[in-house]
mmCIF file of C-alpha atoms and ligand atoms in Angstrom:
data_model
loop_
_atom_site.group_PDB
_atom_site.id
_atom_site.type_symbol
_atom_site.label_atom_id
_atom_site.label_comp_id
_atom_site.label_asym_id
_atom_site.label_seq_id
_atom_site.Cartn_x
_atom_site.Cartn_y
_atom_site.Cartn_z
ATOM 1 C CA MET A 1 200.779 51.585 3.288
ATOM 2 C CA SER A 2 198.851 49.074 1.566
ATOM 3 C CA ALA A 3 199.656 45.129 1.256
ATOM 4 C CA PRO A 4 200.691 43.987 -2.282
ATOM 5 C CA LEU A 5 198.467 41.054 -1.634
ATOM 6 C CA ARG A 6 195.023 40.360 -0.110
ATOM 7 C CA LEU A 7 192.803 38.335 1.585
ATOM 8 C CA ARG A 8 189.566 38.474 0.269
ATOM 9 C CA LEU A 9 186.348 37.031 2.965
ATOM 10 C CA ASP A 10 183.933 36.484 2.201
ATOM 11 C CA THR A 11 181.243 37.407 5.742
ATOM 12 C CA GLN A 12 177.796 35.757 3.902
ATOM 13 C CA ALA A 13 179.356 32.195 4.030
ATOM 14 C CA LEU A 14 181.194 32.110 6.852
ATOM 15 C CA ILE A 15 177.696 33.055 7.930
ATOM 16 C CA ASP A 16 176.318 30.864 5.606
ATOM 17 C CA ASN A 17 178.123 27.586 6.716
ATOM 18 C CA TRP A 18 177.894 28.642 10.600
ATOM 19 C CA ARG A 19 173.452 28.232 9.290
ATOM 20 C CA THR A 20 174.027 25.001 8.346
ATOM 21 C CA LEU A 21 176.803 23.158 10.143
ATOM 22 C CA ASP A 22 174.093 24.595 12.882
ATOM 23 C CA ARG A 23 171.426 22.667 10.891
ATOM 24 C CA MET A 24 173.151 19.696 10.691
ATOM 25 C CA SER A 25 173.638 19.479 13.870
ATOM 26 C CA GLY A 26 169.716 19.290 14.722
ATOM 27 C CA THR A 27 169.316 20.307 18.946
ATOM 28 C CA ALA A 28 172.405 20.682 19.976
ATOM 29 C CA ALA A 29 173.847 24.024 19.794
ATOM 30 C CA CYS A 30 176.200 24.778 17.213
ATOM 31 C CA GLY A 31 180.208 26.487 18.329
ATOM 32 C CA ALA A 32 182.769 27.759 16.593
ATOM 33 C CA ALA A 33 186.730 26.642 17.601
ATOM 34 C CA VAL A 34 188.352 30.330 16.412
ATOM 35 C CA LYS A 35 191.476 28.914 17.819
ATOM 36 C CA ALA A 36 194.875 29.993 15.744
ATOM 37 C CA ASN A 37 194.238 33.000 14.937
ATOM 38 C CA GLY A 38 190.849 31.950 13.801
ATOM 39 C CA TYR A 39 192.296 29.519 11.738
ATOM 40 C CA GLY A 40 193.867 32.447 10.148
ATOM 41 C CA LEU A 41 191.059 34.806 8.981
ATOM 42 C CA GLY A 42 191.188 36.708 12.081
ATOM 43 C CA ALA A 43 189.924 35.489 15.365
ATOM 44 C CA ILE A 44 187.963 39.006 16.246
ATOM 45 C CA GLU A 45 186.682 38.907 13.041
ATOM 46 C CA VAL A 46 185.614 35.375 12.679
ATOM 47 C CA ALA A 47 184.017 36.384 15.720
ATOM 48 C CA GLU A 48 181.586 38.700 16.098
ATOM 49 C CA ARG A 49 180.282 37.704 12.702
ATOM 50 C CA LEU A 50 178.896 34.091 14.269
ATOM 51 C CA ALA A 51 178.034 35.431 17.569
ATOM 52 C CA GLY A 52 175.526 38.309 15.191
ATOM 53 C CA ALA A 53 174.227 35.181 13.256
ATOM 54 C CA GLY A 54 173.487 33.584 16.933
ATOM 55 C CA CYS A 55 177.045 32.004 17.784
ATOM 56 C CA ARG A 56 177.002 31.625 21.650
ATOM 57 C CA ASP A 57 180.164 28.660 22.620
ATOM 58 C CA PHE A 58 183.943 29.721 21.209
ATOM 59 C CA PHE A 59 187.094 27.820 21.165
ATOM 60 C CA VAL A 60 190.356 28.569 21.487
ATOM 61 C CA ALA A 61 193.377 27.179 22.890
ATOM 62 C CA ASN A 62 195.072 28.912 25.006
ATOM 63 C CA TRP A 63 194.810 32.011 27.264
ATOM 64 C CA ALA A 64 197.169 34.325 25.125
ATOM 65 C CA GLU A 65 193.953 33.793 22.578
ATOM 66 C CA ALA A 66 191.064 34.084 25.384
ATOM 67 C CA GLN A 67 192.746 37.762 26.387
ATOM 68 C CA ALA A 68 193.009 38.681 22.376
ATOM 69 C CA LEU A 69 189.111 37.778 22.378
ATOM 70 C CA ALA A 70 188.736 39.272 25.427
ATOM 71 C CA PRO A 71 187.470 43.235 24.362
ATOM 72 C CA ILE A 72 184.646 41.408 22.379
ATOM 73 C CA GLY A 73 182.442 39.964 25.896
ATOM 74 C CA LEU A 74 182.000 36.412 24.149
ATOM 75 C CA PRO A 75 181.687 32.896 25.527
ATOM 76 C CA VAL A 76 185.059 31.091 25.128
ATOM 77 C CA SER A 77 186.867 27.579 25.974
ATOM 78 C CA VAL A 78 190.023 27.501 26.311
ATOM 79 C CA LEU A 79 190.688 24.223 25.251
ATOM 80 C CA HIS A 80 194.583 23.305 26.747
ATOM 81 C CA GLY A 81 193.484 24.093 30.548
ATOM 82 C CA VAL A 82 195.326 25.966 33.159
ATOM 83 C CA ARG A 83 198.695 25.647 34.128
ATOM 84 C CA ALA A 84 199.393 27.085 37.240
ATOM 85 C CA GLU A 85 201.244 30.511 35.321
ATOM 86 C CA ASP A 86 197.375 31.023 33.706
ATOM 87 C CA MET A 87 196.187 31.222 37.158
ATOM 88 C CA PRO A 88 195.570 35.237 37.040
ATOM 89 C CA ALA A 89 194.123 34.707 33.770
ATOM 90 C CA ALA A 90 191.867 32.257 33.635
ATOM 91 C CA LEU A 91 190.228 33.805 37.782
ATOM 92 C CA SER A 92 189.380 36.703 36.111
ATOM 93 C CA GLY A 93 187.174 35.131 33.909
ATOM 94 C CA PHE A 94 187.005 36.261 30.830
ATOM 95 C CA ALA A 95 187.515 32.545 29.927
ATOM 96 C CA ARG A 96 186.584 29.092 31.455
ATOM 97 C CA PRO A 97 189.866 26.090 31.117
ATOM 98 C CA VAL A 98 188.805 22.930 29.617
ATOM 99 C CA LEU A 99 190.631 20.846 31.854
ATOM 100 C CA ASN A 100 192.272 18.347 31.387
ATOM 101 C CA THR A 101 194.191 15.953 34.306
ATOM 102 C CA ALA A 102 193.551 15.137 37.228
ATOM 103 C CA GLN A 103 196.936 18.346 38.628
ATOM 104 C CA GLN A 104 194.741 21.174 36.965
ATOM 105 C CA VAL A 105 191.212 19.703 38.018
ATOM 106 C CA ALA A 106 193.168 20.258 41.315
ATOM 107 C CA ARG A 107 194.928 23.648 41.164
ATOM 108 C CA TRP A 108 191.623 24.779 39.911
ATOM 109 C CA LYS A 109 189.654 23.185 43.159
ATOM 110 C CA ALA A 110 191.815 24.477 45.486
ATOM 111 C CA ALA A 111 191.508 28.716 43.908
ATOM 112 C CA GLY A 112 188.250 28.382 44.661
ATOM 113 C CA GLY A 113 187.961 28.660 40.948
ATOM 114 C CA GLY A 114 183.853 28.468 39.521
ATOM 115 C CA ALA A 115 182.816 26.921 36.920
ATOM 116 C CA CYS A 116 185.297 24.607 34.418
ATOM 117 C CA ASP A 117 184.283 22.234 31.472
ATOM 118 C CA VAL A 118 186.192 19.472 31.215
ATOM 119 C CA MET A 119 187.735 17.229 28.964
ATOM 120 C CA ILE A 120 187.749 13.123 29.003
ATOM 121 C CA ASP A 121 189.723 10.906 25.866
ATOM 122 C CA THR A 122 187.755 8.480 25.022
ATOM 123 C CA GLY A 123 190.614 6.322 23.176
ATOM 124 C CA MET A 124 192.523 9.648 20.983
ATOM 125 C CA ASN A 125 194.865 10.282 23.387
ATOM 126 C CA ARG A 126 195.932 13.032 23.098
ATOM 127 C CA LEU A 127 194.457 15.430 26.149
ATOM 128 C CA GLY A 128 192.400 14.892 28.573
ATOM 129 C CA LEU A 129 191.292 13.089 31.477
ATOM 130 C CA SER A 130 190.101 9.512 31.562
ATOM 131 C CA VAL A 131 187.524 7.729 32.458
ATOM 132 C CA ASP A 132 188.917 5.778 35.147
ATOM 133 C CA GLU A 133 189.235 9.292 36.803
ATOM 134 C CA LEU A 134 185.230 10.982 37.437
ATOM 135 C CA ASP A 135 186.038 10.341 40.694
ATOM 136 C CA LEU A 136 188.260 13.312 40.958
ATOM 137 C CA LEU A 137 185.436 15.719 38.801
ATOM 138 C CA ALA A 138 183.214 15.542 42.495
ATOM 139 C CA GLY A 139 182.857 19.008 43.724
ATOM 140 C CA LEU A 140 183.468 20.865 40.320
ATOM 141 C CA GLN A 141 180.816 23.134 39.190
ATOM 142 C CA ILE A 142 181.948 21.769 35.193
ATOM 143 C CA GLU A 143 179.816 23.513 32.164
ATOM 144 C CA THR A 144 180.551 21.156 28.969
ATOM 145 C CA LEU A 145 181.846 18.161 29.113
ATOM 146 C CA MET A 146 183.974 17.483 26.445
ATOM 147 C CA SER A 147 186.019 14.842 24.715
ATOM 148 C CA HIS A 148 187.299 15.061 21.359
ATOM 149 C CA LEU A 149 187.165 12.503 17.882
ATOM 150 C CA ALA A 150 190.664 11.169 16.814
ATOM 151 C CA CYS A 151 189.191 10.390 13.337
ATOM 152 C CA ALA A 152 185.821 12.159 12.418
ATOM 153 C CA ASP A 153 187.102 12.640 8.407
ATOM 154 C CA GLU A 154 187.175 9.055 8.100
ATOM 155 C CA ASP A 155 184.190 5.581 8.166
ATOM 156 C CA SER A 156 186.519 4.282 10.875
ATOM 157 C CA PRO A 157 184.191 1.559 13.683
ATOM 158 C CA MET A 158 186.954 4.702 16.140
ATOM 159 C CA ASN A 159 183.617 6.297 15.716
ATOM 160 C CA GLU A 160 181.441 4.278 17.197
ATOM 161 C CA ARG A 161 183.803 2.942 19.932
ATOM 162 C CA GLN A 162 184.673 7.178 21.408
ATOM 163 C CA ARG A 163 180.776 7.514 20.946
ATOM 164 C CA VAL A 164 179.432 4.445 23.471
ATOM 165 C CA ALA A 165 182.347 5.394 25.927
ATOM 166 C CA PHE A 166 181.246 8.633 25.960
ATOM 167 C CA ALA A 167 177.793 8.417 26.395
ATOM 168 C CA VAL A 168 177.444 6.162 29.639
ATOM 169 C CA LEU A 169 179.506 8.835 30.855
ATOM 170 C CA ALA A 170 175.808 10.864 30.490
ATOM 171 C CA GLY A 171 174.776 10.792 34.347
ATOM 172 C CA ARG A 172 177.652 11.358 36.261
ATOM 173 C CA THR A 173 179.383 14.653 36.122
ATOM 174 C CA GLY A 174 176.644 16.928 36.720
ATOM 175 C CA ALA A 175 177.993 18.265 34.271
ATOM 176 C CA ARG A 176 175.312 20.744 32.498
ATOM 177 C CA ARG A 177 175.608 19.868 28.455
ATOM 178 C CA MET A 178 177.820 17.035 26.559
ATOM 179 C CA SER A 179 180.004 17.729 23.040
ATOM 180 C CA LEU A 180 181.185 15.401 21.419
ATOM 181 C CA ALA A 181 182.251 16.407 17.424
ATOM 182 C CA ASN A 182 184.009 19.000 15.217
ATOM 183 C CA SER A 183 182.929 19.770 11.910
ATOM 184 C CA ALA A 184 184.065 15.385 10.477
ATOM 185 C CA GLY A 185 181.820 14.216 13.739
ATOM 186 C CA ILE A 186 178.428 16.359 12.637
ATOM 187 C CA ALA A 187 178.859 14.492 9.760
ATOM 188 C CA LEU A 188 178.758 11.037 11.343
ATOM 189 C CA GLY A 189 174.899 11.681 12.362
ATOM 190 C CA SER A 190 172.371 12.969 14.943
ATOM 191 C CA ASP A 191 173.642 10.064 17.505
ATOM 192 C CA TYR A 192 177.384 12.104 17.963
ATOM 193 C CA HIS A 193 175.740 15.565 18.545
ATOM 194 C CA PHE A 194 174.628 15.855 21.865
ATOM 195 C CA ASP A 195 174.610 19.421 23.563
ATOM 196 C CA LEU A 196 176.902 20.953 22.191
ATOM 197 C CA THR A 197 178.836 20.248 18.850
ATOM 198 C CA ARG A 198 182.435 22.784 18.173
ATOM 199 C CA PRO A 199 183.355 22.759 14.713
ATOM 200 C CA GLY A 200 187.111 24.572 13.267
ATOM 201 C CA LEU A 201 187.530 23.462 9.953
ATOM 202 C CA ALA A 202 183.537 23.498 8.084
ATOM 203 C CA LEU A 203 183.325 26.807 9.056
ATOM 204 C CA TYR A 204 186.088 28.789 6.955
ATOM 205 C CA GLY A 205 185.159 26.621 3.968
ATOM 206 C CA GLY A 206 187.131 23.315 4.189
ATOM 207 C CA VAL A 207 185.280 20.074 3.264
ATOM 208 C CA PRO A 208 186.713 17.431 5.327
ATOM 209 C CA ARG A 209 184.412 14.659 4.847
ATOM 210 C CA SER A 210 181.847 14.072 1.377
ATOM 211 C CA GLU A 211 178.859 14.838 2.858
ATOM 212 C CA PHE A 212 179.893 19.033 3.474
ATOM 213 C CA LYS A 213 180.757 18.643 -0.664
ATOM 214 C CA GLY A 214 178.483 21.490 -2.214
ATOM 215 C CA THR A 215 177.051 22.553 1.347
ATOM 216 C CA VAL A 216 180.187 24.457 2.767
ATOM 217 C CA ARG A 217 181.144 27.354 1.261
ATOM 218 C CA GLN A 218 184.278 29.189 0.524
ATOM 219 C CA VAL A 219 185.008 32.005 2.507
ATOM 220 C CA VAL A 220 189.133 33.101 2.130
ATOM 221 C CA ALA A 221 190.657 34.000 -1.646
ATOM 222 C CA PRO A 222 193.817 34.675 -1.985
ATOM 223 C CA GLU A 223 195.305 37.756 -4.009
ATOM 224 C CA ALA A 224 198.337 38.890 -5.407
ATOM 225 C CA GLN A 225 199.443 41.875 -6.928
ATOM 226 C CA LEU A 226 201.802 41.350 -10.215
ATOM 227 C CA LEU A 227 205.534 43.158 -10.247
ATOM 228 C CA GLN A 228 206.677 42.573 -12.846
ATOM 229 C CA ARG A 229 205.407 41.054 -16.934
ATOM 230 C CA ARG A 230 209.052 39.681 -18.725
ATOM 231 C CA ARG A 231 209.051 37.500 -21.554
ATOM 232 C CA VAL A 232 211.500 34.603 -21.896
ATOM 233 C CA ALA A 233 213.137 33.086 -25.169
ATOM 234 C CA ALA A 234 212.553 29.584 -25.516
ATOM 235 C CA GLY A 235 214.934 27.582 -24.067
ATOM 236 C CA ALA A 236 214.691 29.833 -21.170
ATOM 237 C CA THR A 237 214.875 29.241 -17.716
ATOM 238 C CA VAL A 238 212.234 30.727 -13.941
ATOM 239 C CA GLY A 239 212.878 30.832 -11.211
ATOM 240 C CA TYR A 240 215.725 28.642 -7.845
ATOM 241 C CA GLY A 241 217.181 25.608 -10.161
ATOM 242 C CA ALA A 242 215.806 26.490 -12.754
ATOM 243 C CA THR A 243 213.465 24.249 -13.110
ATOM 244 C CA TRP A 244 210.875 25.341 -16.045
ATOM 245 C CA CYS A 245 212.163 25.557 -19.585
ATOM 246 C CA ALA A 246 210.005 27.891 -21.561
ATOM 247 C CA ASP A 247 209.619 25.560 -25.337
ATOM 248 C CA GLN A 248 208.807 28.323 -26.864
ATOM 249 C CA HIS A 249 208.923 31.972 -26.012
ATOM 250 C CA ALA A 250 206.489 32.515 -23.626
ATOM 251 C CA GLU A 251 204.949 35.184 -21.318
ATOM 252 C CA VAL A 252 205.618 35.084 -17.462
ATOM 253 C CA ALA A 253 203.780 37.064 -14.235
ATOM 254 C CA ILE A 254 206.068 37.586 -11.229
ATOM 255 C CA ILE A 255 204.105 38.016 -8.197
ATOM 256 C CA ASN A 256 204.057 39.394 -4.661
ATOM 257 C CA LEU A 257 202.997 36.010 -2.985
ATOM 258 C CA GLY A 258 205.048 33.188 -1.546
ATOM 259 C CA TYR A 259 206.032 30.125 0.606
ATOM 260 C CA ALA A 260 206.160 33.086 3.316
ATOM 261 C CA ASP A 261 202.671 33.906 2.882
ATOM 262 C CA GLY A 262 200.986 29.682 2.865
ATOM 263 C CA TYR A 263 201.422 29.568 -0.269
ATOM 264 C CA PHE A 264 204.208 26.710 0.198
ATOM 265 C CA ARG A 265 207.057 25.277 -1.937
ATOM 266 C CA SER A 266 204.784 22.109 -2.849
ATOM 267 C CA PHE A 267 202.395 24.204 -5.648
ATOM 268 C CA SER A 268 204.891 24.333 -7.329
ATOM 269 C CA ASP A 269 204.892 23.298 -10.962
ATOM 270 C CA ARG A 270 201.365 22.785 -9.716
ATOM 271 C CA GLY A 271 199.349 25.743 -8.654
ATOM 272 C CA SER A 272 197.346 28.223 -10.926
ATOM 273 C CA ALA A 273 195.704 31.456 -10.410
ATOM 274 C CA CYS A 274 192.991 33.017 -12.434
ATOM 275 C CA PHE A 275 192.718 37.015 -14.306
ATOM 276 C CA GLY A 276 188.812 36.772 -15.935
ATOM 277 C CA SER A 277 188.406 32.979 -16.516
ATOM 278 C CA THR A 278 191.595 33.102 -18.335
ATOM 279 C CA MET A 279 193.890 30.542 -16.466
ATOM 280 C CA LEU A 280 197.245 30.635 -15.491
ATOM 281 C CA PRO A 281 199.485 27.949 -14.311
ATOM 282 C CA VAL A 282 202.293 28.635 -11.635
ATOM 283 C CA ILE A 283 205.858 27.207 -13.395
ATOM 284 C CA GLY A 284 208.755 26.983 -11.606
ATOM 285 C CA ARG A 285 209.417 26.877 -7.788
ATOM 286 C CA VAL A 286 206.964 29.229 -5.673
ATOM 287 C CA SER A 287 210.286 31.124 -4.148
ATOM 288 C CA MET A 288 209.441 32.720 -0.447
ATOM 289 C CA ASP A 289 207.770 36.829 -1.245
ATOM 290 C CA LEU A 290 207.311 34.571 -4.957
ATOM 291 C CA VAL A 291 205.627 33.248 -7.726
ATOM 292 C CA ALA A 292 205.976 33.126 -11.570
ATOM 293 C CA LEU A 293 202.949 32.491 -13.339
ATOM 294 C CA ASP A 294 202.990 32.007 -17.701
ATOM 295 C CA VAL A 295 200.855 34.304 -18.647
ATOM 296 C CA SER A 296 201.139 33.700 -22.471
ATOM 297 C CA ALA A 297 197.627 33.684 -22.715
ATOM 298 C CA ALA A 298 196.332 36.996 -20.479
ATOM 299 C CA ALA A 299 197.990 40.250 -22.836
ATOM 300 C CA THR A 300 197.238 42.471 -21.375
ATOM 301 C CA LEU A 301 198.021 41.745 -17.656
ATOM 302 C CA GLY A 302 200.496 44.420 -17.050
ATOM 303 C CA GLU A 303 202.577 45.638 -13.614
ATOM 304 C CA GLY A 304 199.649 46.715 -10.717
ATOM 305 C CA ASP A 305 197.214 44.279 -12.403
ATOM 306 C CA TRP A 306 195.332 41.830 -9.264
ATOM 307 C CA ILE A 307 195.098 38.070 -9.310
ATOM 308 C CA ALA A 308 193.628 35.949 -8.038
ATOM 309 C CA ILE A 309 194.910 32.617 -6.842
ATOM 310 C CA ASP A 310 192.737 29.944 -6.828
ATOM 311 C CA PHE A 311 192.668 27.652 -3.648
ATOM 312 C CA GLY A 312 189.383 25.804 -3.652
ATOM 313 C CA LEU A 313 190.471 24.125 -0.453
ATOM 314 C CA PRO A 314 189.891 20.506 -1.781
ATOM 315 C CA GLU A 315 191.021 21.568 -5.039
ATOM 316 C CA ALA A 316 194.468 22.830 -2.831
ATOM 317 C CA SER A 317 194.648 20.589 -0.692
ATOM 318 C CA ALA A 318 195.215 17.992 -3.697
ATOM 319 C CA GLN A 319 197.719 19.989 -5.651
ATOM 320 C CA SER A 320 199.650 20.858 -3.070
ATOM 321 C CA GLY A 321 199.457 17.467 -0.682
ATOM 322 C CA MET A 322 198.030 20.100 1.736
ATOM 323 C CA SER A 323 195.486 19.871 4.209
ATOM 324 C CA GLU A 324 193.225 21.791 4.359
ATOM 325 C CA TYR A 325 194.382 22.983 7.730
ATOM 326 C CA GLU A 326 197.778 23.865 6.950
ATOM 327 C CA LEU A 327 196.224 26.082 4.087
ATOM 328 C CA LEU A 328 194.639 28.327 6.636
ATOM 329 C CA THR A 329 196.171 28.962 8.991
ATOM 330 C CA SER A 330 199.271 28.781 7.184
ATOM 331 C CA LEU A 331 198.099 32.400 6.005
ATOM 332 C CA SER A 332 200.361 34.800 5.859
ATOM 333 C CA ALA A 333 200.349 38.108 8.585
ATOM 334 C CA ARG A 334 201.296 40.094 5.509
ATOM 335 C CA PHE A 335 197.464 39.863 3.484
ATOM 336 C CA ALA A 336 196.167 42.306 4.000
ATOM 337 C CA ARG A 337 192.395 40.826 5.253
ATOM 338 C CA TYR A 338 189.203 42.657 3.668
ATOM 339 C CA TRP A 339 186.332 41.053 4.890
ATOM 340 C CA GLY A 340 183.002 41.674 2.684
HETATM 341 C C1 PLP B 1 190.619 21.812 16.819
HETATM 342 C C2 PLP B 1 189.147 20.791 17.796
HETATM 343 C C3 PLP B 1 187.849 21.134 17.125
HETATM 344 C C4 PLP B 1 187.528 21.626 15.789
HETATM 345 O O1 PLP B 1 188.068 20.855 14.740
HETATM 346 P P1 PLP B 1 187.524 20.616 13.414
HETATM 347 O O2 PLP B 1 188.103 19.746 12.534
HETATM 348 O O3 PLP B 1 188.054 22.211 13.081
HETATM 349 O O4 PLP B 1 185.744 21.475 13.121
HETATM 350 C C5 PLP B 1 186.891 20.356 17.700
HETATM 351 N N1 PLP B 1 187.246 20.308 19.012
HETATM 352 C C6 PLP B 1 188.645 20.536 19.938
HETATM 353 C C7 PLP B 1 188.789 20.194 20.663
HETATM 354 C C8 PLP B 1 189.379 20.467 18.780
HETATM 355 O O5 PLP B 1 190.763 20.715 19.479
#
C-alpha cells in the first residue's frame, strides 16, 4: 500500500555531511549519533550508509536502540548506561555501555563486563560521574572517556571551562580515547576534538552554529499528496477555528500532512510548500492529518499531485519556533521513507 506522504532522504548529502564533519574533526575520528531512530530518518539506514563511508563509532540512547542496530554488527555505544534490567543485553556484547553513575560502575565490575565507555560530567549536570569520583574507575577497561558540552551552539565561556575540566583527565583513567564534541562542539576548534567526535544534528542537515551554514546539506525532504482542491469564495473561512478568511476568492489545496506527522501546529499561517517554482503558503491552522495551502497561483495542480514541503531546517525552525532537533525527530512513521 503506498502512503500519501513520503520523506525523500538524500544518501549523498548524508555522506557528504559526515565527510565534512570528519574533515573538520582533524586528526580525531568522527562518529555518529544515531539515537532516536537516526534523528527520525531511520537508524539502520543511516548507520549502514555512514559505515560504508568509513564511520566506525555509533551512539544510541538505550539498549532497545542498540538491539535494533545489532543485525548490522557495528560498534555501538549506549549513552544512557546500563540499568540492572539491561545487563543480559549488555553482557551479550553487541554494544558497549557508557557508564554514568557509581552504581553502574559497580554493576559492570561485579558482572565482569568487558570494554566500556564512561561519561564524566564537567558542568552540564545531566548524565555522568563527577570528576571527584575518578577513583571508582580503577580496574575498568575503558575504551572511550566522554563528556558533553552544555553550550556548544553558543559562544559561552562555559565551553572553555568544560574543555579544561575534561582535558585534565587525560592519562588518569587508562581510557584508550577521549571524546567531548557533538556537532556544534566540532566547530569550536581543534582543542575540542580530542580523539573522537560525536556529531548528530549536523549529519542530518541541521545547522547548530553559523560555521555549518553552506557546508552542511539538507538531507530530508517531506512531500505530501493533494487530496482535494476547492474554490473558496471571498469572505469564506478555511480550517479549524475558521482563522483564515479569504479576502477575495481563492483556490485551496488540502494535503495529506499534519501535526501528527511532525508538521507542527506552529506552522499554521507561516509554513509553505512548493510546486515547481511556485510558492504555496500554508493557510489557517495545521490539523492533525491535514494542511490547507493557497494554490491560487498553481492552476494545473490537482488531486493526486505530490507537493514538496518547504522544510529547510534553519528556515523551518525559525518559522515554527521548534528546534531543528524537534523537527527531525518528530517526522512520523506515516511517512514512507525513500532513500535516493
Ligand atoms: C545527542 C548527543 C550527541 C550528538 O549531539 P548533536 O548536538 O546532535 O550533534 C553527542 N553526544 C551525546 C552525549 C549526546 O547525547
